[in-house]
Tab-separated table of C-alpha atoms in Angstrom:
chain	number	residue	atom	x	y	z
J	27	ARG	CA	-0.231	-25.275	-5.765
J	28	ALA	CA	2.344	-24.867	-8.558
J	29	ARG	CA	4.975	-23.851	-5.995
J	30	PHE	CA	4.260	-27.003	-4.007
J	31	GLN	CA	4.509	-29.116	-7.166
J	32	ILE	CA	7.994	-27.721	-7.785
J	33	LEU	CA	9.011	-28.743	-4.271
J	34	LEU	CA	7.720	-32.244	-5.034
J	35	GLY	CA	9.670	-32.334	-8.296
J	36	ASP	CA	6.539	-32.442	-10.451
J	37	TYR	CA	7.744	-29.736	-12.803
J	38	TYR	CA	5.411	-30.498	-15.704
J	39	ALA	CA	2.381	-30.181	-13.441
J	40	ALA	CA	3.762	-26.869	-12.179
J	41	VAL	CA	4.128	-25.642	-15.770
J	42	ALA	CA	0.535	-26.624	-16.525
J	43	ASP	CA	-1.014	-25.085	-13.405
J	44	SER	CA	0.935	-21.820	-13.596
J	45	GLY	CA	0.102	-21.633	-17.311
J	46	ARG	CA	-3.605	-21.716	-16.504
J	47	CYS	CA	-3.075	-18.880	-14.040
J	48	ILE	CA	-1.320	-16.794	-16.668
J	49	LYS	CA	-4.210	-17.307	-19.073
J	50	LEU	CA	-6.548	-15.860	-16.445
J	51	GLU	CA	-4.157	-13.043	-15.472
J	52	SER	CA	-1.362	-12.405	-17.963
J	53	ASN	CA	0.470	-9.970	-15.664
J	54	SER	CA	0.520	-12.286	-12.637
J	55	LEU	CA	4.066	-11.953	-11.327
J	56	ASP	CA	3.738	-14.988	-9.095
J	57	ALA	CA	2.543	-17.201	-11.934
J	58	LEU	CA	5.268	-15.956	-14.288
J	59	GLU	CA	7.949	-16.472	-11.652
J	60	VAL	CA	6.753	-19.973	-10.771
J	61	ARG	CA	6.382	-21.049	-14.384
J	62	GLY	CA	9.868	-19.752	-15.106
J	63	ASN	CA	11.169	-21.729	-12.132
J	64	ALA	CA	9.485	-24.908	-13.380
J	65	TYR	CA	10.994	-24.516	-16.857
J	66	TYR	CA	14.377	-23.823	-15.253
J	67	LYS	CA	14.174	-27.051	-13.257
J	68	LEU	CA	13.341	-28.891	-16.494
J	69	ASN	CA	16.540	-27.447	-18.007
J	70	GLU	CA	14.482	-25.483	-20.523
J	71	HIS	CA	16.435	-22.328	-19.889
J	72	GLU	CA	15.191	-20.244	-22.789
J	73	MET	CA	11.570	-20.743	-21.715
J	74	ALA	CA	12.515	-19.808	-18.151
J	75	MET	CA	14.220	-16.644	-19.410
J	76	ASN	CA	11.158	-15.662	-21.442
J	77	HIS	CA	8.822	-15.897	-18.435
J	78	TRP	CA	11.183	-14.013	-16.141
J	79	ARG	CA	11.703	-11.281	-18.742
J	80	GLN	CA	7.948	-10.896	-19.009
J	81	ALA	CA	7.682	-10.621	-15.218
J	82	LEU	CA	10.455	-8.021	-15.090
J	83	HIS	CA	8.622	-6.055	-17.760
J	84	PHE	CA	5.758	-5.617	-15.292
J	85	ASP	CA	8.026	-5.109	-12.265
J	86	PRO	CA	11.724	-4.437	-13.061
J	87	GLU	CA	12.659	-4.508	-9.363
J	88	HIS	CA	11.029	-7.819	-8.409
J	89	LYS	CA	13.777	-9.276	-6.218
J	90	GLY	CA	12.935	-12.958	-6.622
J	91	VAL	CA	12.685	-12.800	-10.404
J	92	LYS	CA	15.802	-10.612	-10.685
J	93	ASP	CA	17.793	-13.143	-8.668
J	94	HIS	CA	16.574	-16.052	-10.837
J	95	TYR	CA	17.301	-14.130	-14.017
J	96	ARG	CA	20.826	-13.100	-12.984
J	97	ARG	CA	21.703	-16.625	-11.870
J	98	LEU	CA	20.594	-18.110	-15.177
J	99	LYS	CA	22.420	-15.419	-17.160
J	100	LYS	CA	25.602	-16.353	-15.295
J	101	ILE	CA	25.084	-20.044	-16.054
J	102	GLU	CA	24.388	-19.419	-19.722
J	103	LYS	CA	27.409	-17.127	-20.069
J	104	SER	CA	29.760	-19.849	-18.829
J	105	MET	CA	27.975	-22.524	-20.832
J	106	ASN	CA	28.275	-20.558	-24.057
J	107	ARG	CA	31.957	-19.956	-23.434
J	108	GLY	CA	32.463	-23.647	-22.794
J	109	ASP	CA	30.572	-24.665	-25.919
J	110	SER	CA	32.559	-22.185	-28.003
J	111	ALA	CA	35.862	-23.492	-26.633
J	112	SER	CA	34.774	-27.071	-27.301
J	113	GLU	CA	33.924	-26.239	-30.915
J	114	GLN	CA	37.473	-24.901	-31.284
J	115	SER	CA	38.850	-28.119	-29.706
J	116	ASP	CA	40.093	-26.209	-26.669
J	117	HIS	CA	38.790	-28.889	-24.353
J	118	THR	CA	40.665	-27.769	-21.260
J	119	ALA	CA	39.113	-24.307	-21.437
J	120	ALA	CA	35.696	-25.821	-22.195
J	121	ILE	CA	35.843	-28.019	-19.100
J	122	ASN	CA	36.799	-25.060	-16.909
J	123	HIS	CA	33.893	-22.951	-18.189
J	124	TRP	CA	31.425	-25.798	-17.712
J	125	LYS	CA	32.670	-26.324	-14.162
J	126	ILE	CA	31.969	-22.669	-13.408
J	127	ALA	CA	28.458	-23.040	-14.828
J	128	ILE	CA	27.765	-26.061	-12.612
J	129	GLU	CA	29.081	-24.291	-9.512
J	130	VAL	CA	26.449	-21.582	-9.937
J	131	ASP	CA	23.740	-24.120	-9.082
J	132	SER	CA	25.105	-27.576	-8.339
J	133	ASP	CA	21.631	-28.785	-7.257
J	134	HIS	CA	20.218	-28.263	-10.755
J	135	LYS	CA	20.384	-31.980	-11.648
J	136	LEU	CA	18.776	-31.842	-15.086
J	137	PHE	CA	21.410	-29.279	-16.058
J	138	VAL	CA	24.355	-30.747	-14.156
J	139	HIS	CA	24.050	-34.186	-15.765
J	140	PRO	CA	24.344	-33.217	-19.462
J	141	THR	CA	27.018	-30.664	-18.612
J	142	THR	CA	29.035	-33.269	-16.713
J	143	LEU	CA	28.645	-35.605	-19.683
J	144	LYS	CA	30.042	-32.873	-21.939
J	145	MET	CA	33.005	-32.638	-19.595
J	146	ALA	CA	33.496	-36.406	-19.757
J	147	LYS	CA	33.547	-36.322	-23.546
J	148	SER	CA	36.099	-33.522	-23.501
J	149	TYR	CA	38.237	-35.521	-21.085
J	150	VAL	CA	38.063	-38.385	-23.596
J	151	SER	CA	39.237	-36.012	-26.333
J	152	LEU	CA	42.126	-35.008	-24.072
J	153	LYS	CA	42.800	-38.710	-23.385
J	154	SER	CA	42.403	-37.993	-19.679
J	155	TRP	CA	40.787	-41.360	-19.175
J	156	ASP	CA	40.599	-41.358	-15.364
J	157	ASP	CA	39.012	-37.897	-15.322
J	158	ALA	CA	36.481	-39.020	-17.927
J	159	ILE	CA	35.625	-42.081	-15.848
J	160	GLY	CA	35.254	-39.918	-12.738
J	161	ALA	CA	32.912	-37.512	-14.521
J	162	CYS	CA	30.790	-40.399	-15.808
J	163	ASP	CA	30.635	-41.936	-12.352
J	164	PHE	CA	29.424	-38.627	-10.918
J	165	ALA	CA	26.795	-38.299	-13.662
J	166	LEU	CA	25.483	-41.822	-13.028
J	167	LYS	CA	25.165	-41.134	-9.309
J	168	LEU	CA	22.738	-38.298	-10.080
J	169	GLY	CA	20.243	-41.064	-10.916
J	170	LEU	CA	18.190	-39.254	-13.534
J	171	ASN	CA	16.701	-41.682	-16.044
J	172	SER	CA	17.559	-44.564	-18.354
J	173	ASP	CA	18.227	-42.319	-21.359
J	174	ALA	CA	20.725	-40.246	-19.396
J	175	ASP	CA	22.340	-43.374	-17.950
J	176	TYR	CA	22.648	-44.923	-21.405
J	177	GLU	CA	24.540	-41.952	-22.845
J	178	THR	CA	26.813	-41.935	-19.802
J	179	MET	CA	27.511	-45.666	-20.087
J	180	LEU	CA	28.634	-45.189	-23.687
J	181	VAL	CA	31.198	-42.594	-22.649
J	182	MET	CA	32.215	-44.762	-19.693
J	183	GLY	CA	32.878	-47.659	-22.083
J	184	GLU	CA	34.894	-45.416	-24.373
J	185	ALA	CA	36.953	-44.018	-21.492
J	186	HIS	CA	37.804	-47.473	-20.168
J	187	LEU	CA	38.681	-48.576	-23.701
J	188	GLY	CA	41.020	-45.622	-24.137
J	189	GLY	CA	42.565	-46.322	-20.752
J	190	GLU	CA	43.202	-49.937	-21.806
J	191	GLN	CA	40.875	-51.259	-19.109
J	192	TYR	CA	39.298	-53.601	-21.596
J	193	ASP	CA	37.388	-55.822	-19.167
J	194	GLU	CA	35.667	-52.769	-17.711
J	195	SER	CA	34.976	-51.374	-21.171
J	196	VAL	CA	33.270	-54.624	-22.170
J	197	ARG	CA	31.214	-54.542	-18.982
J	198	TRP	CA	29.967	-50.999	-19.507
J	199	TYR	CA	29.107	-51.540	-23.155
J	200	GLN	CA	27.250	-54.710	-22.205
J	201	ARG	CA	25.229	-52.783	-19.633
J	202	ALA	CA	24.416	-50.143	-22.227
J	203	SER	CA	23.401	-52.820	-24.753
J	204	GLU	CA	21.019	-54.341	-22.233
J	205	LEU	CA	19.512	-50.941	-21.508
J	206	LYS	CA	18.844	-50.115	-25.180
J	207	GLN	CA	18.938	-53.162	-27.367
J	208	ASP	CA	17.854	-51.301	-30.518
J	209	ASP	CA	20.702	-48.739	-30.474
J	210	THR	CA	23.735	-49.812	-32.510
J	211	ARG	CA	26.216	-47.545	-30.699
J	212	ALA	CA	26.450	-49.840	-27.700
J	213	LYS	CA	26.777	-52.914	-29.915
J	214	GLU	CA	29.540	-51.320	-31.956
J	215	GLY	CA	31.331	-50.186	-28.809
J	216	LEU	CA	31.020	-53.655	-27.310
J	217	GLN	CA	32.552	-55.204	-30.428
J	218	ARG	CA	35.497	-52.782	-30.300
J	219	ALA	CA	36.028	-53.489	-26.604
J	220	GLN	CA	35.873	-57.255	-27.104
J	221	VAL	CA	38.361	-57.056	-29.979
J	222	ALA	CA	40.707	-54.905	-27.897
J	223	LEU	CA	40.458	-57.349	-24.991
J	224	LYS	CA	41.292	-60.270	-27.284
J	225	GLN	CA	44.176	-58.443	-28.947
J	226	SER	CA	45.589	-57.360	-25.588
J	227	LYS	CA	46.253	-61.026	-24.885
J	228	GLU	CA	48.023	-61.429	-28.234
J	229	ILE	CA	50.127	-58.918	-30.199
J	230	ASP	CA	48.712	-55.459	-29.617
J	231	TYR	CA	50.032	-53.207	-32.362
J	232	TYR	CA	48.985	-50.115	-30.454
J	233	LYS	CA	51.114	-51.163	-27.494
J	234	VAL	CA	54.015	-51.968	-29.800
J	235	LEU	CA	54.069	-48.300	-30.832
J	236	GLY	CA	53.117	-47.085	-27.361
J	237	ILE	CA	49.965	-45.254	-28.469
J	238	SER	CA	46.289	-45.374	-27.585
J	239	ARG	CA	43.627	-46.913	-29.805
J	240	THR	CA	42.292	-43.411	-30.497
J	241	ALA	CA	45.631	-42.145	-31.858
J	242	THR	CA	45.456	-40.016	-34.985
J	243	SER	CA	47.389	-40.830	-38.163
J	244	LYS	CA	49.861	-38.107	-37.262
J	245	GLU	CA	50.384	-39.623	-33.813
J	246	VAL	CA	50.891	-43.077	-35.355
J	247	LYS	CA	53.605	-41.765	-37.659
J	248	LYS	CA	55.303	-39.799	-34.857
J	249	ALA	CA	55.330	-42.827	-32.551
J	250	TYR	CA	56.710	-45.033	-35.322
J	251	ARG	CA	59.543	-42.632	-36.140
J	252	ALA	CA	60.564	-42.458	-32.488
J	253	ALA	CA	60.355	-46.231	-31.939
J	254	ALA	CA	62.150	-47.091	-35.177
J	255	LEU	CA	65.012	-44.732	-34.404
J	256	GLU	CA	65.281	-45.906	-30.807
J	257	HIS	CA	65.330	-49.615	-31.639
J	258	HIS	CA	67.240	-49.545	-34.914
J	259	PRO	CA	69.574	-52.601	-35.022
J	260	ASP	CA	72.507	-50.490	-36.189
J	261	LYS	CA	72.435	-48.661	-32.856
J	262	VAL	CA	72.968	-51.649	-30.573
J	263	ALA	CA	75.904	-53.867	-29.718
J	264	GLU	CA	76.536	-56.975	-31.800
J	265	ASP	CA	75.349	-59.342	-29.053
J	266	GLN	CA	72.034	-57.454	-28.797
J	267	ARG	CA	71.384	-57.167	-32.513
J	268	GLU	CA	69.192	-60.229	-32.929
J	269	VAL	CA	66.780	-59.028	-30.243
J	270	ALA	CA	66.811	-55.536	-31.722
J	271	GLU	CA	66.022	-56.917	-35.184
J	272	GLN	CA	62.951	-58.714	-33.840
J	273	LYS	CA	61.851	-55.577	-32.030
J	274	PHE	CA	62.423	-53.492	-35.136
J	275	MET	CA	60.405	-55.861	-37.315
J	276	GLY	CA	57.564	-55.754	-34.796
J	277	ILE	CA	57.576	-51.961	-34.922
J	278	ALA	CA	57.533	-52.001	-38.726
J	279	ALA	CA	54.682	-54.530	-38.725
J	280	ALA	CA	52.651	-52.399	-36.335
J	281	TYR	CA	53.173	-49.340	-38.484
J	282	GLU	CA	52.151	-51.226	-41.631
J	283	ILE	CA	48.787	-51.995	-40.067
J	284	LEU	CA	48.072	-48.781	-38.203
J	285	SER	CA	49.235	-46.382	-40.931
J	286	ASP	CA	46.857	-47.913	-43.484
J	287	ASP	CA	43.270	-46.769	-42.856
J	288	ASP	CA	41.705	-49.891	-44.348
J	289	LEU	CA	43.995	-52.320	-42.534
J	290	ARG	CA	43.621	-50.426	-39.279
J	291	ALA	CA	39.832	-50.552	-39.545
J	292	LYS	CA	39.999	-54.317	-40.137
J	293	TYR	CA	42.375	-54.748	-37.224
J	294	ASP	CA	40.076	-52.718	-34.969
J	295	ARG	CA	37.199	-55.005	-35.984
J	296	GLY	CA	39.253	-58.036	-35.006
J	297	GLU	CA	39.826	-59.285	-38.558
J	298	ASP	CA	43.040	-61.087	-39.500
J	299	VAL	CA	45.394	-58.610	-41.156
J	300	THR	CA	48.672	-60.485	-40.860
J	301	GLY	CA	48.466	-61.757	-44.439
J	302	ASN	CA	47.932	-58.240	-45.769
J	303	GLN	CA	50.774	-56.915	-43.648
J	304	GLN	CA	53.246	-59.555	-44.832
J	305	GLN	CA	52.313	-58.964	-48.441
J	306	GLN	CA	52.769	-55.206	-48.116
J	307	GLN	CA	56.191	-55.606	-46.494
J	308	HIS	CA	57.388	-57.289	-49.681
J	309	HIS	CA	55.535	-55.097	-52.179
J	310	GLY	CA	55.968	-51.397	-51.621
J	311	GLY	CA	54.770	-49.076	-48.912
J	312	GLN	CA	56.657	-48.952	-45.619
J	313	HIS	CA	59.501	-51.458	-45.679
J	314	PHE	CA	62.972	-52.148	-44.455
J	315	GLN	CA	65.678	-54.224	-46.052
J	316	HIS	CA	68.396	-56.287	-44.467
J	317	HIS	CA	71.694	-56.064	-46.355
J	318	GLY	CA	75.133	-57.431	-45.657
J	319	GLY	CA	76.813	-55.923	-42.641
J	320	GLN	CA	73.532	-55.814	-40.692
J	321	HIS	CA	72.468	-52.475	-42.195
J	322	PHE	CA	68.745	-51.605	-42.129
J	323	HIS	CA	67.042	-49.082	-44.327
J	324	PHE	CA	63.538	-47.763	-43.697
J	325	ASN	CA	61.256	-45.249	-45.376
J	326	PHE	CA	58.389	-43.282	-43.874
J	327	ARG	CA	55.027	-43.271	-45.666
J	328	GLN	CA	54.046	-39.720	-46.524
């Protein structure tokens, strides 16, 4: 009966029935194999391993159990390598290891979904927005449950936000908020997406510097240096200098906001930071001065 329950997808019932068999006959290879299979389907791999090890203790050459055991060992080996690479921020290697793990048993839905979600998060870390969206789309199509869908929708919202698809980001965060109204992560994501959408129709300081909204402080500074040098008014012809000056001031203004953690946080929340930025331009911090002869001077915040 437990075997039939596994075929029907009723894994908890299979665990219960095979468990009763084991209580009556602790060395029942069939019961140990089936219970291990049920735990495997539930993505409780350690419990599956324990039951298969116990079965192999009674019969080391049991073909069915040996095959299950070897397959799971292969999955776990790749998973552990992927997790280790992810912890070291080697996201490309992590994704490759997780792909190998999935390929071992691509029908193992309760395992494939969280592993695909891990891949999506690593794609987000790599700023591979389209790949992250694709992974999330695949995970959603597995059709597991509302909890799994909710976690996927959060990553989907983040990926669309990073890819500057703000309308889509708002839509996904709204769907997540409707699914779990008591979880603040969706609400916070929705607020960030709505702010980004609004700012995209005004002056977007991230676009001014040509960086994503997830850019690190180091990336902000690097982008500013490159933009400031490229658009410095001293480097253009006299008839283009007025346009260059406006561009240069916009770059400096963007850097003032995004290089200051407090101002950047306010900007990301949609608060008005223009007053703070103007005040800082005149009182220390990053600044540039316009002298006679159209010469500009600028310092980089350390």
